[in-house]
PDB file of C-alpha atoms in Angstrom:
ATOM      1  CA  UNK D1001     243.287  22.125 145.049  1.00 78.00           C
ATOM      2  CA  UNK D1002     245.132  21.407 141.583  1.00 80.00           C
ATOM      3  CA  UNK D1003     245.083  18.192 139.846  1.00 80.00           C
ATOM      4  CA  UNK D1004     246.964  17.225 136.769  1.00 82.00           C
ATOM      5  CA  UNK D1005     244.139  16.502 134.128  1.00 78.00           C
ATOM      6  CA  UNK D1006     244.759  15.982 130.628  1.00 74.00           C
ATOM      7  CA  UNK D1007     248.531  17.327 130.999  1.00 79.00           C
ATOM      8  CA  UNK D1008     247.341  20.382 132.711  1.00 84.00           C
ATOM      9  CA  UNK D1009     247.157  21.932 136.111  1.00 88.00           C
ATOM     10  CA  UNK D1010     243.148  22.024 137.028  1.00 88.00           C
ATOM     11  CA  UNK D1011     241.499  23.555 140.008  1.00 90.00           C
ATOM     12  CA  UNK D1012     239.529  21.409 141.730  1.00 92.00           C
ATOM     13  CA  UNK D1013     237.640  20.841 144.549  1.00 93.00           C
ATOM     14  CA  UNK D1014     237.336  18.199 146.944  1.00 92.00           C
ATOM     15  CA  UNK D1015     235.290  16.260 145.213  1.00 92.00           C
ATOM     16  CA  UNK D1016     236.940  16.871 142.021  1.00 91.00           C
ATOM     17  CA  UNK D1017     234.445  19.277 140.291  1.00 94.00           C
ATOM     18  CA  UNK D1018     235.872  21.843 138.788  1.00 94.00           C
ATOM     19  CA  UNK D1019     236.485  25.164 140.429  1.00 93.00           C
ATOM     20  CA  UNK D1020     237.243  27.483 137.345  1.00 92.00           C
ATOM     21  CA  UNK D1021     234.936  26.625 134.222  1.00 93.00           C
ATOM     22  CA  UNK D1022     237.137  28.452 131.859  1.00 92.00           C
ATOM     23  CA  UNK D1023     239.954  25.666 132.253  1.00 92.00           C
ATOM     24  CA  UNK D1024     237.396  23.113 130.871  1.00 93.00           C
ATOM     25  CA  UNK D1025     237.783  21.647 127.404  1.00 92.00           C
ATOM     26  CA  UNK D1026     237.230  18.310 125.852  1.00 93.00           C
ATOM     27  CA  UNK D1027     239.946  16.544 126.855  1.00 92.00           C
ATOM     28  CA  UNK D1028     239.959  17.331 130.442  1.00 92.00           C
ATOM     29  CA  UNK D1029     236.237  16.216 130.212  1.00 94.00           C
ATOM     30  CA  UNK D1030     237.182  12.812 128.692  1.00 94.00           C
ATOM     31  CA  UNK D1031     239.806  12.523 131.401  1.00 93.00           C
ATOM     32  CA  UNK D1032     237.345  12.960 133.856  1.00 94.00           C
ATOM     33  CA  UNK D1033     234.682  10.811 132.103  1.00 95.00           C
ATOM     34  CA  UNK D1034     237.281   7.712 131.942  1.00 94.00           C
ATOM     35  CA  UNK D1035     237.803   8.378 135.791  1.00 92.00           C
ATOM     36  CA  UNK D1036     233.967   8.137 136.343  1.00 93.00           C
ATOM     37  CA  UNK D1037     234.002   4.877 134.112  1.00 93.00           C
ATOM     38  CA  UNK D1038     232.072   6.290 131.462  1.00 95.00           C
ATOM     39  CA  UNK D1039     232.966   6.107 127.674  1.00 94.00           C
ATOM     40  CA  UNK D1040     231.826   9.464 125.574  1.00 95.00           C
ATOM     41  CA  UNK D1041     229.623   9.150 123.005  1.00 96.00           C
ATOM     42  CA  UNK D1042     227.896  11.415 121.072  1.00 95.00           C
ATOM     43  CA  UNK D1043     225.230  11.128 123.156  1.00 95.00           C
ATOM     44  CA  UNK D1044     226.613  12.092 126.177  1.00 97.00           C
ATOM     45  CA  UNK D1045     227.894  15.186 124.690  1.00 97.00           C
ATOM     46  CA  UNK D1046     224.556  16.360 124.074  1.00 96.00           C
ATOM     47  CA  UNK D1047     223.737  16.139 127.449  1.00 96.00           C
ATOM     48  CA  UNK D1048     227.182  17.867 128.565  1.00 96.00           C
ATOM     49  CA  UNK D1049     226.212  20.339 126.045  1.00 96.00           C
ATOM     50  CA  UNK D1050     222.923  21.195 127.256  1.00 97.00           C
ATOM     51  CA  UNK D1051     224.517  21.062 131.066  1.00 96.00           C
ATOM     52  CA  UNK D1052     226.683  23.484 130.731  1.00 96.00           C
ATOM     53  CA  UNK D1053     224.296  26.097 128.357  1.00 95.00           C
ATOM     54  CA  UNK D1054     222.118  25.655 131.605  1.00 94.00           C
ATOM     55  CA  UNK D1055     225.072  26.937 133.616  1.00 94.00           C
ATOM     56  CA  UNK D1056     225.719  29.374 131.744  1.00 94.00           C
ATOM     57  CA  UNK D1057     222.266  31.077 131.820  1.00 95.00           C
ATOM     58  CA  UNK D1058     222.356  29.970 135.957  1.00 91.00           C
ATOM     59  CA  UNK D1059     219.648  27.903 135.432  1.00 90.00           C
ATOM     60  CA  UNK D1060     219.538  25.229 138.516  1.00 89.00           C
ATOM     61  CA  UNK D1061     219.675  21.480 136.960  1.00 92.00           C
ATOM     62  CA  UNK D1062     217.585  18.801 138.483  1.00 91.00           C
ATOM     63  CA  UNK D1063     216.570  15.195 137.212  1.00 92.00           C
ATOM     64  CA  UNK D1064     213.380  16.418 136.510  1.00 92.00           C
ATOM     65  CA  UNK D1065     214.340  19.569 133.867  1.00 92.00           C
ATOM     66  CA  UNK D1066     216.698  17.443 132.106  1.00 94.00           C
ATOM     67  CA  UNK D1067     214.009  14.872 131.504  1.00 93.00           C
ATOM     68  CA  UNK D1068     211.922  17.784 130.308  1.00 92.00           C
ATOM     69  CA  UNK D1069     214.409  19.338 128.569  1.00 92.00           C
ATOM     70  CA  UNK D1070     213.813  17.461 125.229  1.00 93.00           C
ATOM     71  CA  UNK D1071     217.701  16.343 124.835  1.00 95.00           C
ATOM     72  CA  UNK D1072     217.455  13.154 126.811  1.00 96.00           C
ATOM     73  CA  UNK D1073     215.284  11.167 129.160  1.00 96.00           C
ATOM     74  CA  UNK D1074     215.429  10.069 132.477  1.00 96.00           C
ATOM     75  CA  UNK D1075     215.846   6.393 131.918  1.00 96.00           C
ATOM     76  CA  UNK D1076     218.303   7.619 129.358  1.00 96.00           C
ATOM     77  CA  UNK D1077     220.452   9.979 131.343  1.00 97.00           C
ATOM     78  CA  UNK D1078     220.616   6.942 134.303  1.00 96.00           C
ATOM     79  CA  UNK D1079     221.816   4.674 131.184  1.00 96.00           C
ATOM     80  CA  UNK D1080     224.186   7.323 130.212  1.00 96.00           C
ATOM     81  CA  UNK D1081     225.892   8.127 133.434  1.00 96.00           C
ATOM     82  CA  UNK D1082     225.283   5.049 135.633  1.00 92.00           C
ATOM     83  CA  UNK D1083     225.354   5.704 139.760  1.00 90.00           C
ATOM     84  CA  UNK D1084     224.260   9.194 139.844  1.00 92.00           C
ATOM     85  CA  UNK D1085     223.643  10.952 136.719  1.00 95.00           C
ATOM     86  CA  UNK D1086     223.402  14.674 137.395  1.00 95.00           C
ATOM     87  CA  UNK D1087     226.967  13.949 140.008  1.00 94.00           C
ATOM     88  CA  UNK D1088     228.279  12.503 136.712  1.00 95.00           C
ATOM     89  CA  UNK D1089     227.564  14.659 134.401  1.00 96.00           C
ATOM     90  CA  UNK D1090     227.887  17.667 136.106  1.00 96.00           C
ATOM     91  CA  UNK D1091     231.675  16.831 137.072  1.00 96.00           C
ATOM     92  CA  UNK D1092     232.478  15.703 133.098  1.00 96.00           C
ATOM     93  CA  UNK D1093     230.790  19.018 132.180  1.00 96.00           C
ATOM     94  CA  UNK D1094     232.620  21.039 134.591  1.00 95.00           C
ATOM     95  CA  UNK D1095     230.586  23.173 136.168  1.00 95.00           C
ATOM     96  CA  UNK D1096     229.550  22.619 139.850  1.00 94.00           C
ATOM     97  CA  UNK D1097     227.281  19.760 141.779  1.00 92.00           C
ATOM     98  CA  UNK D1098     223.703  20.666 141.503  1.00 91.00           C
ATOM     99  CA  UNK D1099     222.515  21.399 144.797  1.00 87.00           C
ATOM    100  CA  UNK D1100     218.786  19.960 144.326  1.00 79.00           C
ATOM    101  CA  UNK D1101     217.301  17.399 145.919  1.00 78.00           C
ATOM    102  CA  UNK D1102     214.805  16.237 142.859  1.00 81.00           C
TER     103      UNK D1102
ATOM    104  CA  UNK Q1479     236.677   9.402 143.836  1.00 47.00           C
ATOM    105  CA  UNK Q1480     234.819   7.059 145.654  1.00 51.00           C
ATOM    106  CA  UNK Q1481     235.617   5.306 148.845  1.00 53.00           C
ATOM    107  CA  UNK Q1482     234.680   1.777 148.457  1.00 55.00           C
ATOM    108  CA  UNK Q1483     236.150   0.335 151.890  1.00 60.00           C
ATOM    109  CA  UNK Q1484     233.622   2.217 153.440  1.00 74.00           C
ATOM    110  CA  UNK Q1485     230.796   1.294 154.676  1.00 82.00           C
ATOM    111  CA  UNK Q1486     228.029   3.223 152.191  1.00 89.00           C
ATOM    112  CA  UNK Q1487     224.841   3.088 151.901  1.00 94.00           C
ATOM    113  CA  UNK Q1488     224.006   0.655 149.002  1.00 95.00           C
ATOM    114  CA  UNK Q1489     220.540   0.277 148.534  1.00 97.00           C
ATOM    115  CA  UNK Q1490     217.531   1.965 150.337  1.00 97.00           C
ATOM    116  CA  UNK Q1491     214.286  -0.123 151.036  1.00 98.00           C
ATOM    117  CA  UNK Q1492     211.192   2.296 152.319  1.00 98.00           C
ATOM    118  CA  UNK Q1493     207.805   0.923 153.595  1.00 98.00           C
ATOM    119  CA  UNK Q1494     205.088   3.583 152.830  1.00 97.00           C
ATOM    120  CA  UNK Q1495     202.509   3.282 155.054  1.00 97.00           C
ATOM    121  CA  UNK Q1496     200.113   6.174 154.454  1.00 95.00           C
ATOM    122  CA  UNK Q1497     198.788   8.123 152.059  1.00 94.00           C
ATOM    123  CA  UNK Q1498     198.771  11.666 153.814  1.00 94.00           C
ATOM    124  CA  UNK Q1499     201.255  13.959 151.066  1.00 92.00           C
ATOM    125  CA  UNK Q1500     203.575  14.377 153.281  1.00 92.00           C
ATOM    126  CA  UNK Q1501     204.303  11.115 154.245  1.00 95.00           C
ATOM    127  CA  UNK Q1502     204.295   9.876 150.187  1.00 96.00           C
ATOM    128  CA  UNK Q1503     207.106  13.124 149.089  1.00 95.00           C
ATOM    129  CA  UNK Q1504     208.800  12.022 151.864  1.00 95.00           C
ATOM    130  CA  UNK Q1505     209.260   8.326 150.907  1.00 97.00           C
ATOM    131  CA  UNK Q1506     209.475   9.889 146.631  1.00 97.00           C
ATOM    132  CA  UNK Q1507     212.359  12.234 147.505  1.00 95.00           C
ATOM    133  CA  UNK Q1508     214.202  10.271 149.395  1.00 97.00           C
ATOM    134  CA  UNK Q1509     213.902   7.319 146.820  1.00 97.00           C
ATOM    135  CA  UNK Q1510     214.320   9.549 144.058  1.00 96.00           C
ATOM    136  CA  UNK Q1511     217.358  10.982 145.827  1.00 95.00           C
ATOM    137  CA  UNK Q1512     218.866   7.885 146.641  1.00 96.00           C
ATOM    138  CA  UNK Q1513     218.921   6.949 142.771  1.00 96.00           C
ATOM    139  CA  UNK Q1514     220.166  10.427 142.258  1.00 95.00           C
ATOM    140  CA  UNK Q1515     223.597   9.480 144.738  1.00 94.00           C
ATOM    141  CA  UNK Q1516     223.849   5.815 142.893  1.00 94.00           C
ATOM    142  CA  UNK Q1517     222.070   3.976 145.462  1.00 96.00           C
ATOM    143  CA  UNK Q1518     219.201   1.506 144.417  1.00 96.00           C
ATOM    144  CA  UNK Q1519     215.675   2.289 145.704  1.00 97.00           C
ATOM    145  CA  UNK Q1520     213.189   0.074 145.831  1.00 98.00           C
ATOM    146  CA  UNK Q1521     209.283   1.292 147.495  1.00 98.00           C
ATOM    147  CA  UNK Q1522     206.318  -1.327 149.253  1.00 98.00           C
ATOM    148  CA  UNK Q1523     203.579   0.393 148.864  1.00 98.00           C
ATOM    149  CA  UNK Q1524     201.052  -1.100 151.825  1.00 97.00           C
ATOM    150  CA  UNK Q1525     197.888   0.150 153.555  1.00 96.00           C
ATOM    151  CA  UNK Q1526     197.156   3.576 153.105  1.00 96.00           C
ATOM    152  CA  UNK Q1527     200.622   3.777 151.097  1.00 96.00           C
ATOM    153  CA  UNK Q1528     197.987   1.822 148.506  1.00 96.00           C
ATOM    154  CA  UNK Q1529     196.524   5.102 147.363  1.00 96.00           C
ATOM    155  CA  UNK Q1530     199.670   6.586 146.096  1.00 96.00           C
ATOM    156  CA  UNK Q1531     200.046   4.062 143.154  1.00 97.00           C
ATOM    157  CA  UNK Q1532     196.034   3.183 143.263  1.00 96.00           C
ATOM    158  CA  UNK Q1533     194.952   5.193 139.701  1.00 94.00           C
ATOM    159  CA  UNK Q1534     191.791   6.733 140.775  1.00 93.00           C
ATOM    160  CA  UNK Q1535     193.299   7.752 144.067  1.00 93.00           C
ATOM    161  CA  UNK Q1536     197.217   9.106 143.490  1.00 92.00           C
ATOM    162  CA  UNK Q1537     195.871  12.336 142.524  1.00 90.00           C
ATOM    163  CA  UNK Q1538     193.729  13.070 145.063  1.00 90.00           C
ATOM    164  CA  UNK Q1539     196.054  12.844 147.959  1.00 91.00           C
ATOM    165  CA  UNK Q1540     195.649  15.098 150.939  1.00 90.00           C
ATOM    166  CA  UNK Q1541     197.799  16.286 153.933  1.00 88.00           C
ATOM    167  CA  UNK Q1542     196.051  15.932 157.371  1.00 87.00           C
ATOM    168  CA  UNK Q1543     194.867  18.589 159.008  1.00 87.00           C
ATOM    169  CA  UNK Q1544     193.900  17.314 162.117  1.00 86.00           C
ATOM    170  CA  UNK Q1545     195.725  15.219 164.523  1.00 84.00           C
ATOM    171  CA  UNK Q1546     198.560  17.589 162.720  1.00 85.00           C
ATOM    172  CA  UNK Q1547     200.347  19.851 165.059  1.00 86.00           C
ATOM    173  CA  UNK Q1548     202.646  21.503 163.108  1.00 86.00           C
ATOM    174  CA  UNK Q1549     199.631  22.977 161.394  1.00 84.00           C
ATOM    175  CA  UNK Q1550     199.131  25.051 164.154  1.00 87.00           C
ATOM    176  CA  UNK Q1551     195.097  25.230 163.232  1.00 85.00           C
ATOM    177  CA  UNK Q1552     192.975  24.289 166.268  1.00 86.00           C
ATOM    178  CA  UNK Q1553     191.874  21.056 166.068  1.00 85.00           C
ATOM    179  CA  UNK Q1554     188.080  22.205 166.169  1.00 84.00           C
ATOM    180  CA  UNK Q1555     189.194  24.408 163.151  1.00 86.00           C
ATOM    181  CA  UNK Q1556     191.291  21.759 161.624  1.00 86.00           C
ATOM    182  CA  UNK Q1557     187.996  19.662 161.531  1.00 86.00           C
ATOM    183  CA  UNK Q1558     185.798  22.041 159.467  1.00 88.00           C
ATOM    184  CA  UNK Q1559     184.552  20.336 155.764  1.00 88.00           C
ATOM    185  CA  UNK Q1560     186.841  21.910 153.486  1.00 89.00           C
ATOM    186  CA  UNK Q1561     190.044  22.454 155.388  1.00 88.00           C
ATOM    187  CA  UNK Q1562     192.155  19.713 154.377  1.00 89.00           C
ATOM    188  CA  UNK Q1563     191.547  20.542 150.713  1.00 91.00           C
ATOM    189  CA  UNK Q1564     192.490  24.196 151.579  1.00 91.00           C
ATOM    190  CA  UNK Q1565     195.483  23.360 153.224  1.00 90.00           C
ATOM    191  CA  UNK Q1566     196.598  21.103 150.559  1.00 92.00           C
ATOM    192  CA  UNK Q1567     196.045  22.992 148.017  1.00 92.00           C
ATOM    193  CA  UNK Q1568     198.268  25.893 149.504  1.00 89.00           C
ATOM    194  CA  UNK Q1569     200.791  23.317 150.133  1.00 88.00           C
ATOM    195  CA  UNK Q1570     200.688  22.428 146.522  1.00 89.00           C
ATOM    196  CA  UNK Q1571     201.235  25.536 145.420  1.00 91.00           C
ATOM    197  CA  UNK Q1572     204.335  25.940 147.743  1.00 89.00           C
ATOM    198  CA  UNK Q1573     205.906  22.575 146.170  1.00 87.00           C
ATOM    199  CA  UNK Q1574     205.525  24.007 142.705  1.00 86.00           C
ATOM    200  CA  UNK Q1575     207.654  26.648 143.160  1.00 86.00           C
ATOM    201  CA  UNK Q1576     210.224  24.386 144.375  1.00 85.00           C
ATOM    202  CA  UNK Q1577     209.554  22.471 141.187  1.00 82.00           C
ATOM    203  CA  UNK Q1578     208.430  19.411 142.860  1.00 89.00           C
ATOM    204  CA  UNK Q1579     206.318  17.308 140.174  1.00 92.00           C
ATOM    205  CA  UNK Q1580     202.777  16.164 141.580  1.00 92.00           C
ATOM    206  CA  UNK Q1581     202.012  12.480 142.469  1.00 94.00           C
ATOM    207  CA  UNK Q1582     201.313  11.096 139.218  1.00 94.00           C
ATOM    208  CA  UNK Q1583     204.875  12.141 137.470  1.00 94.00           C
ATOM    209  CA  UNK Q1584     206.840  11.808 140.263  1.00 95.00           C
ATOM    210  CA  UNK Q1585     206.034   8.268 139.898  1.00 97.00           C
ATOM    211  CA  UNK Q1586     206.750   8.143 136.090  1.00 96.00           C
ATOM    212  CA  UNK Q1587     210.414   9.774 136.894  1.00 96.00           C
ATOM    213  CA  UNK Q1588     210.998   7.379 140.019  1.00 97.00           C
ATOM    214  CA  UNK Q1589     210.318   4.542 137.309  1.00 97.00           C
ATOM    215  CA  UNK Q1590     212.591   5.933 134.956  1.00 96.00           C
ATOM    216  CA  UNK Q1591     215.091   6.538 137.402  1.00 96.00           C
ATOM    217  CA  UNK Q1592     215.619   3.068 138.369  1.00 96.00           C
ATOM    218  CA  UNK Q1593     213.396   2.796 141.291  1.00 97.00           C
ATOM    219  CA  UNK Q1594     211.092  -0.982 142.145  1.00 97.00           C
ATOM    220  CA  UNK Q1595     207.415  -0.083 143.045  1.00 98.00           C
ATOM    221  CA  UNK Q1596     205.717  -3.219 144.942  1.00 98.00           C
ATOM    222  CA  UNK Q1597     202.391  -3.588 145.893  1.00 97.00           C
ATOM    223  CA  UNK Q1598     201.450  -5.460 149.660  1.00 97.00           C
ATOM    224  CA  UNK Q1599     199.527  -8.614 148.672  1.00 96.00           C
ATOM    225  CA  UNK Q1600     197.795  -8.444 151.927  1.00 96.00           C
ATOM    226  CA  UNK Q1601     196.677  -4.697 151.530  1.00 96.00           C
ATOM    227  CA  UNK Q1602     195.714  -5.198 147.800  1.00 96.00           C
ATOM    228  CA  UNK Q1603     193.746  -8.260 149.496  1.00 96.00           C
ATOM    229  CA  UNK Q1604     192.199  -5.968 152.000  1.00 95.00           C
ATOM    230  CA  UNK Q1605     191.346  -3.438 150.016  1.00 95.00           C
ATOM    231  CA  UNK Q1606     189.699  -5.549 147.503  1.00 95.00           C
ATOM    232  CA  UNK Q1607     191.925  -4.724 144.629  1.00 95.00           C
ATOM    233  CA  UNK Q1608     193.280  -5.579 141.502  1.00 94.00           C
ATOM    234  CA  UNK Q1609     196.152  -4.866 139.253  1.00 94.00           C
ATOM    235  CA  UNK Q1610     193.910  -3.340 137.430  1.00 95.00           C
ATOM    236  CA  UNK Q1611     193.469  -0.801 139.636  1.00 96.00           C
ATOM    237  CA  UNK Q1612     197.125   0.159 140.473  1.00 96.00           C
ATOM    238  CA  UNK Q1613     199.954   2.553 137.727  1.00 96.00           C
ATOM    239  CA  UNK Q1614     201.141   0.113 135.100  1.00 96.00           C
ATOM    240  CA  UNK Q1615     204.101   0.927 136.687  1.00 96.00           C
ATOM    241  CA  UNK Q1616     204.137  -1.392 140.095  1.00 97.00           C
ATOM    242  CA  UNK Q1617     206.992  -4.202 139.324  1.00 97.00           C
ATOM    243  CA  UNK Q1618     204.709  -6.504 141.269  1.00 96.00           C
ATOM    244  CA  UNK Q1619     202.417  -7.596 144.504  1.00 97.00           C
ATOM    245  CA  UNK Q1620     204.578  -9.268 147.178  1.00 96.00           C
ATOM    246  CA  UNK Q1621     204.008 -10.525 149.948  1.00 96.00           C
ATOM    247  CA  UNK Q1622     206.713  -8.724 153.256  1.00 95.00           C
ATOM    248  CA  UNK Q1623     208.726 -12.035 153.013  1.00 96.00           C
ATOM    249  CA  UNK Q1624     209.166 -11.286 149.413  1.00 96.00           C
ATOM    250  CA  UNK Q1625     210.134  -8.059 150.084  1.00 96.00           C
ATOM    251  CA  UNK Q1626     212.359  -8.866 152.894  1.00 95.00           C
ATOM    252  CA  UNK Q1627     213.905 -11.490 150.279  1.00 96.00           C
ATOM    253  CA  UNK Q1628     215.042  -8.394 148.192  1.00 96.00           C
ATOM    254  CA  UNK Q1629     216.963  -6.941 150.687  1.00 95.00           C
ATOM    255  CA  UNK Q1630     220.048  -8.244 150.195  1.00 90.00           C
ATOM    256  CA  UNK Q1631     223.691  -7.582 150.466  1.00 90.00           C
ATOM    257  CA  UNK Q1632     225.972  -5.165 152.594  1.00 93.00           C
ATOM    258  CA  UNK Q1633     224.885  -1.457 152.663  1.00 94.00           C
ATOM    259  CA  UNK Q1634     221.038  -2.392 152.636  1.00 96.00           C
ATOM    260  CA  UNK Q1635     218.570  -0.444 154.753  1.00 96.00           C
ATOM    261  CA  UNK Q1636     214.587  -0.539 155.273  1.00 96.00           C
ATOM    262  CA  UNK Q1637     212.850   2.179 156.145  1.00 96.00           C
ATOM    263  CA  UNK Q1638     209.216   2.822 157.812  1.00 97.00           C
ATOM    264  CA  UNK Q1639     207.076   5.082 156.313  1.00 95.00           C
TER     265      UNK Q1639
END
């Protein structure tokens, strides 16, 4: 499925996650970000930072790495990226939904 | 790209009951998962469920052998000293390698996460104890009408643990 984001064609799925990492940059993820009612900071882009390096080495994400993973905490990353966090993030970051339950 | 006309689940009440591991990762992931979808959690912690957030207890926590078909051990088996410590411990190990975090910090991330602990007055009554005695973490002791006072608004289930 394409989707106009940031003036350019994007493939996404469904649920609007990106399909093709390499068409991510910033400014499709702050289009996304304002569509998930969440303002960047630079905190968040720490956490999108550390999201996608995780991808990258195809390391599976779940609530309870990224609380261990020194860049934020839980409370934090629920603070962050209200109703559903690792959804949230995950879809600003552009790489797929984490499949974990925990 | 949410749906909001539908009718989605809003907020997820659980009643834990017992204190066999199963039952308590059952009522933590599904809590913990409901925060992870957006959906407030909140967990009454009664009987049994008591020794999950009861300090000197949480860790100690043991799946039931016995009365336990789906161990497939005899019952007479099932019954021998040592068993249920055997067969938790091998279920233990199975839950770390799924990365499942053990009693004790599952409890620290489903406070982080969002997620109301309550204590059962009449259990904490029953059992004899105090705040004291219970994680720093429990929101409060309330009574079931308290509890049942909480769950408000459309999309709001209980469930029995």
């Amino acid at each position: 499925m394409l989707k106009q984001i940031a003036n350019i064609e994007i493939n996404v799925n469904d649920e609007g996650y990106l399909t093709d990492f390499s068409q991510w940059n910033k400014d499709v993820a702050m289009e996304i970000a304002k569509e998930e009612g969440v303002e960047l900071t630079d905190e968040h882009w720490k956490v999108i930072d550390y999201i996608q390096e995780q991808y990258r080495n195809e390391v599976p994400l779940s609530i309870r790495k990224v609380g261990k993973s020194g860049v934020v905490s839980i409370k934090d990353f629920y603070r962050l990226f209200p109703d559903g966090p690792l959804k949230k993030a995950t879809k600003i970051a552009g790489v797929p939904k984490p499949v974990s339950c925990i | 790209m949410n749906n909001n006309n539908e009718a989605r689940v809003k907020k997820m009440m659980f009643i834990l009951s017992k204190a066999t591991l199963d039952n308590v990762y059952a009522a933590f992931i599904m809590a913990n998962g409901a925060r992870m979808e957006g959906i407030e959690a909140e967990i009454f912690f009664t009987f049994f469920g008591l020794e999950a957030i009861n300090k000197s207890k949480l860790e100690h926590l043991h799946i039931a052998t016995v009365g336990n078909p789906a161990m497939h051990i005899p019952t007479m088996v099932a019954g021998l000293p040592g068993m249920e410590a055997l067969a938790t411990k091998m279920m233990k190990k199975e839950m770390e390698k799924l990365d499942l975090p053990d009693v004790g910090e599952f409890l620290e991330i489903l406070t982080a996460s969002g997620v109301k602990l309550w204590a059962c007055k009449l259990a904490v009554d029953m059992f004899h104890l105090k705040k004291e005695d219970l994680i720093d973490d429990v929101d409060g002791i309330l009574t079931i009408g308290d509890f049942y006072s909480r769950a408000t608004g459309e999309g709001t289930h209980l469930l029995f643990i």
